[in-house]
Amino acid sequence: MKPRKLNIKIIPATDINRAYRFWRDVFDLPQSGHENGRHLMLDGDDITFVTGKPIDTLEILVRDHQEDLLKHLRNNFITIIGVPEERFGNKIAFPINDSEGNTITLEANK
């Protein structure tokens, strides 16, 4: 997966290590050079995991095309929840859940 933008850089989790592994592995995010705690990077910004309740407002813009994104999600055993939504600019949005119950909308090229 080729993520470009994430609207919220602080991710709530009940198990920070599990959340870190999920986001690193599923979204192919690199580790940041941050010394304290588990941090990943996206678009030059740190992504931090904190103890908290799941949210449903996370959105990730990815460079992938719909077909490649769907293959990647299947390969990682991620289920699309709800119905994909067509968006402006020949984009399509897929809602998924992460390991912590957060709802994430992935916006990809159609």
Short mmCIF file of C-alpha atoms in Angstrom, two decimals:
data_model
loop_
_atom_site.label_atom_id
_atom_site.label_comp_id
_atom_site.label_asym_id
_atom_site.label_seq_id
_atom_site.Cartn_x
_atom_site.Cartn_y
_atom_site.Cartn_z
CA MET A 1 0.00 0.00 0.00
CA LYS A 2 1.18 3.52 -0.75
CA PRO A 3 -0.31 5.87 1.86
CA ARG A 4 0.06 9.62 1.28
CA LYS A 5 -1.92 11.49 3.92
CA LEU A 6 -3.52 10.72 7.29
CA ASN A 7 -5.93 13.23 8.79
CA ILE A 8 -5.24 12.39 12.47
CA LYS A 9 -1.72 11.64 13.74
CA ILE A 10 -2.67 10.30 17.20
CA ILE A 11 -4.22 6.81 17.07
CA PRO A 12 -6.14 5.49 20.09
CA ALA A 13 -5.53 1.86 21.07
CA THR A 14 -6.23 -0.62 23.83
CA ASP A 15 -3.00 -2.48 23.00
CA ILE A 16 -0.38 -0.05 21.69
CA ASN A 17 2.02 -2.78 20.52
CA ARG A 18 -0.74 -4.54 18.56
CA ALA A 19 -1.86 -1.25 16.99
CA TYR A 20 1.72 -0.37 16.07
CA ARG A 21 2.23 -3.74 14.35
CA PHE A 22 -1.09 -3.46 12.49
CA TRP A 23 -0.37 0.02 11.14
CA ARG A 24 3.25 -0.82 10.29
CA ASP A 25 2.39 -4.05 8.48
CA VAL A 26 -0.92 -3.23 6.79
CA PHE A 27 -0.09 0.34 5.73
CA ASP A 28 3.62 -0.32 5.11
CA LEU A 29 4.63 2.62 7.30
CA PRO A 30 8.27 3.10 8.31
CA GLN A 31 9.39 3.58 11.90
CA SER A 32 10.26 7.13 12.88
CA GLY A 33 13.51 8.04 14.58
CA HIS A 34 11.56 9.04 17.69
CA GLU A 35 13.23 7.63 20.79
CA ASN A 36 10.24 7.46 23.15
CA GLY A 37 7.56 4.87 22.49
CA ARG A 38 6.17 3.37 19.33
CA HIS A 39 6.04 5.86 16.45
CA LEU A 40 5.59 5.46 12.72
CA MET A 41 5.89 8.05 9.97
CA LEU A 42 3.65 9.20 7.16
CA ASP A 43 4.32 12.20 4.96
CA GLY A 44 7.11 13.39 7.26
CA ASP A 45 4.92 13.39 10.37
CA ASP A 46 5.08 11.07 13.39
CA ILE A 47 2.08 8.87 14.08
CA THR A 48 1.68 8.23 17.80
CA PHE A 49 -0.35 5.51 19.51
CA VAL A 50 -2.06 6.36 22.81
CA THR A 51 -4.34 4.47 25.16
CA GLY A 52 -7.92 5.37 24.32
CA LYS A 53 -11.31 4.40 22.94
CA PRO A 54 -11.77 3.66 19.22
CA ILE A 55 -12.73 6.49 16.88
CA ASP A 56 -14.39 6.52 13.46
CA THR A 57 -12.88 9.66 11.93
CA LEU A 58 -9.57 8.38 10.54
CA GLU A 59 -9.02 8.89 6.80
CA ILE A 60 -6.02 7.80 4.74
CA LEU A 61 -5.41 8.89 1.18
CA VAL A 62 -3.50 6.23 -0.76
CA ARG A 63 -1.87 6.31 -4.21
CA ASP A 64 -3.07 2.79 -4.98
CA HIS A 65 -5.75 2.00 -7.52
CA GLN A 66 -8.89 0.26 -6.33
CA GLU A 67 -7.93 -3.19 -7.65
CA ASP A 68 -4.45 -3.13 -6.05
CA LEU A 69 -5.83 -1.83 -2.77
CA LEU A 70 -8.44 -4.59 -2.60
CA LYS A 71 -5.74 -7.24 -3.25
CA HIS A 72 -3.56 -5.76 -0.51
CA LEU A 73 -6.44 -5.77 1.97
CA ARG A 74 -7.29 -9.40 1.13
CA ASN A 75 -3.64 -10.42 1.54
CA ASN A 76 -3.69 -8.89 5.03
CA PHE A 77 -7.07 -10.44 5.95
CA ILE A 78 -8.74 -7.01 6.23
CA THR A 79 -12.49 -6.90 5.60
CA ILE A 80 -14.22 -3.90 4.08
CA ILE A 81 -17.09 -2.81 6.30
CA GLY A 82 -20.10 -1.10 4.85
CA VAL A 83 -20.38 0.00 1.24
CA PRO A 84 -17.57 1.65 -0.77
CA GLU A 85 -18.36 5.30 -1.54
CA GLU A 86 -17.56 7.09 -4.79
CA ARG A 87 -15.84 10.42 -4.27
CA PHE A 88 -14.86 13.46 -6.30
CA GLY A 89 -11.92 13.21 -8.68
CA ASN A 90 -12.40 9.58 -9.71
CA LYS A 91 -11.74 8.33 -6.16
CA ILE A 92 -13.40 5.62 -4.11
CA ALA A 93 -13.45 5.24 -0.33
CA PHE A 94 -13.40 1.93 1.57
CA PRO A 95 -14.14 1.75 5.31
CA ILE A 96 -12.15 -0.81 7.33
CA ASN A 97 -11.41 -1.46 11.01
CA ASP A 98 -7.93 -1.63 12.46
CA SER A 99 -6.85 -4.05 15.20
CA GLU A 100 -8.17 -1.67 17.88
CA GLY A 101 -11.66 -1.15 16.48
CA ASN A 102 -10.91 2.25 14.92
CA THR A 103 -12.80 2.82 11.69
CA ILE A 104 -10.51 3.97 8.90
CA THR A 105 -11.66 5.25 5.52
CA LEU A 106 -9.17 4.48 2.77
CA GLU A 107 -9.51 6.76 -0.24
CA ALA A 108 -7.96 5.31 -3.41
CA ASN A 109 -7.95 5.93 -7.15
CA LYS A 110 -10.81 4.28 -8.96
#
